[in-house]
Amino acid sequence: NAGVMQNPRHLVRRRGQEARLRCSPMKGHSHVYWYRQLPEEGLKFMVYLQKENIIDESGMPKERFSAEFPKEGPSILRIQQVVRGDSAAYFCASSPLGYQPQHFGDGTRLSIL
Amino acid sequence: AQTVTQSQPEMSVQEAETVTLSCTYDTSESNYYLFWYKQPPSRQMILVIRQEAYKQQNATENRFSVNFQKAAKSFSLKISDSQLGDTAMYFCAFFLSNTGNQFYFGTGTSLTVIP
């Protein structure tokens, strides 16, 4: 049973470009969460999605960041016009139901040149 | 709001010895989970151990055990017979039962096992 799959593992972008991070939840999981880990820090919650719905985006920056979880396909975290401060590891997690602890993917390390 | 505090940024231990990592948390809720995650240089988040707050018995997983003091809101991790592969960042995390939708993480403790 495959775990949470994130790709790419590493992503390099130049300032001003767009970054797209993908997450396929575990089989049978319809709840997806995104976390960000800045250097030397713990993971911080960004957004919680169910299929086609954003449930809680209280941790996501208001500008340049967006997330979706379409009916078909992976969840996408999109960062527009990236800046150096966006360099971080972005983790996706999933759960079969809401209000349950989540299983983590291996993360995407985003580097901004 | 929930907060998790890890007051030891760095620790080291001799191989085969025992080390304890500290974690305290703050919440007004009574039903929750507590976790320890290990993050090696590969940056994966690996679940080490999990404790349900309603359980009085401390969780154990092979060489890893916890000392859960609910009244004191303390959740320390003990690693026995430390191995070189235990070298990693260790994060304490909190999750609310029934109403929670996110983990709250501490800032981590960097553990180095010395051969």
mmCIF file of C-alpha atoms in Angstrom:
data_model
loop_
_atom_site.group_PDB
_atom_site.id
_atom_site.type_symbol
_atom_site.label_atom_id
_atom_site.label_comp_id
_atom_site.label_asym_id
_atom_site.label_seq_id
_atom_site.Cartn_x
_atom_site.Cartn_y
_atom_site.Cartn_z
ATOM 1 C CA ASN A 1 0.000 0.000 0.000
ATOM 2 C CA ALA A 2 1.805 3.096 -1.245
ATOM 3 C CA GLY A 3 2.231 5.946 1.183
ATOM 4 C CA VAL A 4 1.728 9.639 0.537
ATOM 5 C CA MET A 5 3.572 10.475 -2.682
ATOM 6 C CA GLN A 6 5.049 13.887 -3.278
ATOM 7 C CA ASN A 7 6.818 15.100 -6.362
ATOM 8 C CA PRO A 8 9.196 16.391 -7.192
ATOM 9 C CA ARG A 9 11.532 15.666 -4.275
ATOM 10 C CA HIS A 10 13.584 18.697 -5.161
ATOM 11 C CA LEU A 11 12.501 21.751 -7.117
ATOM 12 C CA VAL A 12 14.680 24.684 -8.099
ATOM 13 C CA ARG A 13 13.149 27.940 -9.295
ATOM 14 C CA ARG A 14 14.420 31.420 -10.021
ATOM 15 C CA ARG A 15 12.872 34.408 -8.327
ATOM 16 C CA GLY A 16 9.627 35.400 -10.027
ATOM 17 C CA GLN A 17 8.855 31.953 -11.416
ATOM 18 C CA GLU A 18 5.995 29.688 -10.387
ATOM 19 C CA ALA A 19 6.405 26.546 -8.302
ATOM 20 C CA ARG A 20 3.951 23.652 -8.431
ATOM 21 C CA LEU A 21 4.168 20.931 -5.817
ATOM 22 C CA ARG A 22 2.141 17.750 -6.152
ATOM 23 C CA CYS A 23 0.776 15.364 -3.578
ATOM 24 C CA SER A 24 -1.047 12.083 -4.069
ATOM 25 C CA PRO A 25 -2.615 10.930 -0.801
ATOM 26 C CA MET A 26 -2.605 7.376 0.442
ATOM 27 C CA LYS A 27 -5.170 5.129 -1.185
ATOM 28 C CA GLY A 28 -8.550 5.664 0.422
ATOM 29 C CA HIS A 29 -7.583 9.018 1.913
ATOM 30 C CA SER A 30 -9.676 12.003 0.878
ATOM 31 C CA HIS A 31 -8.224 14.579 3.280
ATOM 32 C CA VAL A 32 -4.975 16.359 2.415
ATOM 33 C CA TYR A 33 -2.879 18.783 4.444
ATOM 34 C CA TRP A 34 0.125 20.896 3.517
ATOM 35 C CA TYR A 35 2.851 21.940 5.939
ATOM 36 C CA ARG A 36 5.924 24.115 5.468
ATOM 37 C CA GLN A 37 9.242 23.653 7.215
ATOM 38 C CA LEU A 38 11.554 26.636 7.121
ATOM 39 C CA PRO A 39 15.252 26.006 7.854
ATOM 40 C CA GLU A 40 15.949 25.165 11.488
ATOM 41 C CA GLU A 41 12.234 25.079 12.351
ATOM 42 C CA GLY A 42 9.445 22.560 12.898
ATOM 43 C CA LEU A 43 6.620 21.992 10.455
ATOM 44 C CA LYS A 44 3.894 24.641 10.323
ATOM 45 C CA PHE A 45 0.377 23.966 9.061
ATOM 46 C CA MET A 46 -0.633 25.746 5.880
ATOM 47 C CA VAL A 47 -3.883 24.354 4.488
ATOM 48 C CA TYR A 48 -6.371 21.496 4.811
ATOM 49 C CA LEU A 49 -8.362 20.285 1.808
ATOM 50 C CA GLN A 50 -10.923 17.674 0.970
ATOM 51 C CA LYS A 51 -11.824 16.759 -2.569
ATOM 52 C CA GLU A 52 -12.734 20.002 -4.361
ATOM 53 C CA ASN A 53 -12.951 21.959 -1.103
ATOM 54 C CA ILE A 54 -10.620 24.040 1.023
ATOM 55 C CA ILE A 55 -11.548 23.411 4.639
ATOM 56 C CA ASP A 56 -8.963 25.482 6.491
ATOM 57 C CA GLU A 57 -6.356 27.767 4.929
ATOM 58 C CA SER A 58 -5.538 29.700 8.061
ATOM 59 C CA GLY A 59 -1.817 28.924 7.832
ATOM 60 C CA MET A 60 -1.338 29.859 4.214
ATOM 61 C CA PRO A 61 0.041 33.269 3.179
ATOM 62 C CA LYS A 62 -2.716 35.402 1.672
ATOM 63 C CA GLU A 63 -0.764 36.307 -1.459
ATOM 64 C CA ARG A 64 0.984 34.175 -4.075
ATOM 65 C CA PHE A 65 0.032 30.844 -2.461
ATOM 66 C CA SER A 66 -2.902 28.675 -3.487
ATOM 67 C CA ALA A 67 -3.886 25.039 -3.095
ATOM 68 C CA GLU A 68 -6.341 22.731 -4.742
ATOM 69 C CA PHE A 69 -7.444 19.132 -4.523
ATOM 70 C CA PRO A 70 -9.497 18.345 -7.626
ATOM 71 C CA LYS A 71 -11.953 15.526 -7.987
ATOM 72 C CA GLU A 72 -9.417 13.642 -10.071
ATOM 73 C CA GLY A 73 -5.672 13.815 -9.664
ATOM 74 C CA PRO A 74 -3.254 14.977 -7.010
ATOM 75 C CA SER A 75 -3.428 17.939 -4.710
ATOM 76 C CA ILE A 76 -1.403 20.901 -5.960
ATOM 77 C CA LEU A 77 0.287 23.593 -3.897
ATOM 78 C CA ARG A 78 1.062 26.527 -6.152
ATOM 79 C CA ILE A 79 3.395 29.392 -5.360
ATOM 80 C CA GLN A 80 3.418 32.271 -7.801
ATOM 81 C CA GLN A 81 6.273 34.749 -8.249
ATOM 82 C CA VAL A 82 8.519 32.909 -5.835
ATOM 83 C CA VAL A 83 10.919 34.811 -3.572
ATOM 84 C CA ARG A 84 13.993 33.660 -1.637
ATOM 85 C CA GLY A 85 11.944 33.374 1.541
ATOM 86 C CA ASP A 86 9.840 30.623 -0.042
ATOM 87 C CA SER A 87 12.836 28.276 0.130
ATOM 88 C CA ALA A 88 11.701 25.508 2.452
ATOM 89 C CA ALA A 89 10.633 21.896 2.654
ATOM 90 C CA TYR A 90 6.942 21.433 1.903
ATOM 91 C CA PHE A 91 5.276 18.373 3.343
ATOM 92 C CA CYS A 92 1.967 16.852 2.392
ATOM 93 C CA ALA A 93 -0.022 14.603 4.722
ATOM 94 C CA SER A 94 -3.267 12.687 4.314
ATOM 95 C CA SER A 95 -5.908 10.962 6.399
ATOM 96 C CA PRO A 96 -8.968 8.836 5.575
ATOM 97 C CA LEU A 97 -11.300 10.999 7.651
ATOM 98 C CA GLY A 98 -11.171 14.446 9.149
ATOM 99 C CA TYR A 99 -9.982 15.132 12.666
ATOM 100 C CA GLN A 100 -7.474 12.297 12.600
ATOM 101 C CA PRO A 101 -3.688 12.292 12.737
ATOM 102 C CA GLN A 102 -2.119 12.225 9.329
ATOM 103 C CA HIS A 103 0.480 10.237 7.428
ATOM 104 C CA PHE A 104 3.295 12.342 5.956
ATOM 105 C CA GLY A 105 4.948 12.226 2.562
ATOM 106 C CA ASP A 106 8.705 12.628 2.145
ATOM 107 C CA GLY A 107 8.436 16.302 1.300
ATOM 108 C CA THR A 108 9.466 18.569 -1.570
ATOM 109 C CA ARG A 109 12.509 20.735 -1.012
ATOM 110 C CA LEU A 110 12.054 24.026 -2.825
ATOM 111 C CA SER A 111 15.126 26.117 -3.525
ATOM 112 C CA ILE A 112 14.899 29.629 -4.946
ATOM 113 C CA LEU A 113 17.900 30.991 -6.802
ATOM 114 C CA ALA B 1 -4.384 27.623 21.156
ATOM 115 C CA GLN B 2 -1.984 24.727 21.405
ATOM 116 C CA THR B 3 1.779 25.161 21.811
ATOM 117 C CA VAL B 4 4.645 22.694 21.956
ATOM 118 C CA THR B 5 8.020 23.547 23.485
ATOM 119 C CA GLN B 6 11.286 21.704 23.088
ATOM 120 C CA SER B 7 13.870 23.446 25.233
ATOM 121 C CA GLN B 8 16.931 21.466 24.102
ATOM 122 C CA PRO B 9 18.069 22.628 20.644
ATOM 123 C CA GLU B 10 20.979 20.165 20.587
ATOM 124 C CA MET B 11 21.967 17.038 22.471
ATOM 125 C CA SER B 12 24.581 14.354 22.142
ATOM 126 C CA VAL B 13 24.954 10.856 23.541
ATOM 127 C CA GLN B 14 27.561 8.133 23.399
ATOM 128 C CA GLU B 15 26.694 5.085 21.382
ATOM 129 C CA ALA B 16 24.913 2.429 23.500
ATOM 130 C CA GLU B 17 24.017 4.973 26.189
ATOM 131 C CA THR B 18 20.560 6.326 27.075
ATOM 132 C CA VAL B 19 19.312 9.826 26.335
ATOM 133 C CA THR B 20 16.109 11.676 27.177
ATOM 134 C CA LEU B 21 14.609 14.444 25.053
ATOM 135 C CA SER B 22 12.220 16.868 26.719
ATOM 136 C CA CYS B 23 8.902 18.225 25.470
ATOM 137 C CA THR B 24 6.223 20.285 27.164
ATOM 138 C CA TYR B 25 2.955 21.441 25.702
ATOM 139 C CA ASP B 26 0.085 23.702 26.559
ATOM 140 C CA THR B 27 -3.584 23.048 25.917
ATOM 141 C CA SER B 28 -6.908 23.465 27.637
ATOM 142 C CA GLU B 29 -8.263 20.321 25.974
ATOM 143 C CA SER B 30 -8.313 16.894 27.592
ATOM 144 C CA ASN B 31 -8.420 14.589 24.573
ATOM 145 C CA TYR B 32 -5.423 14.622 22.289
ATOM 146 C CA TYR B 33 -2.524 12.661 20.863
ATOM 147 C CA LEU B 34 1.173 13.253 21.319
ATOM 148 C CA PHE B 35 3.881 12.136 18.934
ATOM 149 C CA TRP B 36 7.606 12.024 18.472
ATOM 150 C CA TYR B 37 8.875 12.254 14.903
ATOM 151 C CA LYS B 38 12.421 11.675 13.704
ATOM 152 C CA GLN B 39 13.816 13.640 10.777
ATOM 153 C CA PRO B 40 17.162 12.313 9.490
ATOM 154 C CA PRO B 41 19.278 14.254 6.992
ATOM 155 C CA SER B 42 17.098 12.849 4.195
ATOM 156 C CA ARG B 43 14.351 15.128 5.635
ATOM 157 C CA GLN B 44 11.696 12.409 5.784
ATOM 158 C CA MET B 45 9.294 12.610 8.709
ATOM 159 C CA ILE B 46 9.407 9.239 10.440
ATOM 160 C CA LEU B 47 6.947 8.445 13.210
ATOM 161 C CA VAL B 48 8.834 7.183 16.260
ATOM 162 C CA ILE B 49 6.122 6.823 18.869
ATOM 163 C CA ARG B 50 2.567 7.917 19.614
ATOM 164 C CA GLN B 51 0.605 8.375 22.849
ATOM 165 C CA GLU B 52 -3.121 8.866 23.369
ATOM 166 C CA ALA B 53 -3.762 11.251 26.246
ATOM 167 C CA TYR B 54 -6.501 9.085 27.758
ATOM 168 C CA LYS B 55 -4.072 6.193 28.206
ATOM 169 C CA GLN B 56 -2.172 6.223 31.474
ATOM 170 C CA GLN B 57 0.346 3.636 30.356
ATOM 171 C CA ASN B 58 3.426 5.086 28.700
ATOM 172 C CA ALA B 59 3.939 4.028 25.092
ATOM 173 C CA THR B 60 7.003 1.985 24.131
ATOM 174 C CA GLU B 61 8.427 0.975 20.765
ATOM 175 C CA ASN B 62 11.512 -1.205 21.062
ATOM 176 C CA ARG B 63 14.330 1.096 22.258
ATOM 177 C CA PHE B 64 12.035 4.136 22.399
ATOM 178 C CA SER B 65 9.753 4.946 25.308
ATOM 179 C CA VAL B 66 7.972 8.004 26.622
ATOM 180 C CA ASN B 67 7.343 9.489 30.027
ATOM 181 C CA PHE B 68 3.902 11.066 29.732
ATOM 182 C CA GLN B 69 2.920 13.305 32.646
ATOM 183 C CA LYS B 70 -0.522 14.666 31.748
ATOM 184 C CA ALA B 71 -0.919 16.934 34.758
ATOM 185 C CA ALA B 72 2.480 18.478 34.141
ATOM 186 C CA LYS B 73 1.871 18.548 30.355
ATOM 187 C CA SER B 74 5.175 16.855 29.781
ATOM 188 C CA PHE B 75 6.038 14.236 27.153
ATOM 189 C CA SER B 76 9.691 13.203 27.138
ATOM 190 C CA LEU B 77 11.286 10.629 24.839
ATOM 191 C CA LYS B 78 13.849 8.133 26.129
ATOM 192 C CA ILE B 79 16.136 6.396 23.675
ATOM 193 C CA SER B 80 17.930 3.374 25.110
ATOM 194 C CA ASP B 81 21.034 1.722 23.673
ATOM 195 C CA SER B 82 21.566 4.648 21.300
ATOM 196 C CA GLN B 83 22.725 3.770 17.806
ATOM 197 C CA LEU B 84 24.496 5.830 15.159
ATOM 198 C CA GLY B 85 21.343 5.690 13.037
ATOM 199 C CA ASP B 86 19.470 7.572 15.753
ATOM 200 C CA THR B 87 21.335 10.750 14.789
ATOM 201 C CA ALA B 88 18.583 13.078 13.555
ATOM 202 C CA MET B 89 16.296 15.956 14.440
ATOM 203 C CA TYR B 90 13.509 14.919 16.777
ATOM 204 C CA PHE B 91 10.203 16.757 16.807
ATOM 205 C CA CYS B 92 7.510 16.556 19.435
ATOM 206 C CA ALA B 93 3.988 17.074 18.078
ATOM 207 C CA PHE B 94 0.451 17.534 19.400
ATOM 208 C CA PHE B 95 -2.861 16.683 17.732
ATOM 209 C CA LEU B 96 -6.333 17.350 19.091
ATOM 210 C CA SER B 97 -8.688 14.378 19.121
ATOM 211 C CA ASN B 98 -12.075 14.696 17.412
ATOM 212 C CA THR B 99 -11.756 18.367 16.523
ATOM 213 C CA GLY B 100 -8.147 18.724 15.409
ATOM 214 C CA ASN B 101 -7.145 19.183 11.806
ATOM 215 C CA GLN B 102 -3.449 19.923 12.172
ATOM 216 C CA PHE B 103 -0.327 18.920 14.017
ATOM 217 C CA TYR B 104 1.425 21.442 16.237
ATOM 218 C CA PHE B 105 5.162 20.863 16.216
ATOM 219 C CA GLY B 106 7.960 21.932 18.527
ATOM 220 C CA THR B 107 11.123 23.471 17.121
ATOM 221 C CA GLY B 108 13.056 20.237 17.383
ATOM 222 C CA THR B 109 16.069 18.760 19.152
ATOM 223 C CA SER B 110 19.117 17.845 17.115
ATOM 224 C CA LEU B 111 20.499 14.580 18.495
ATOM 225 C CA THR B 112 23.989 13.357 17.668
ATOM 226 C CA VAL B 113 25.079 9.853 18.612
ATOM 227 C CA ILE B 114 28.842 9.747 19.129
ATOM 228 C CA PRO B 115 30.674 6.539 18.255
#
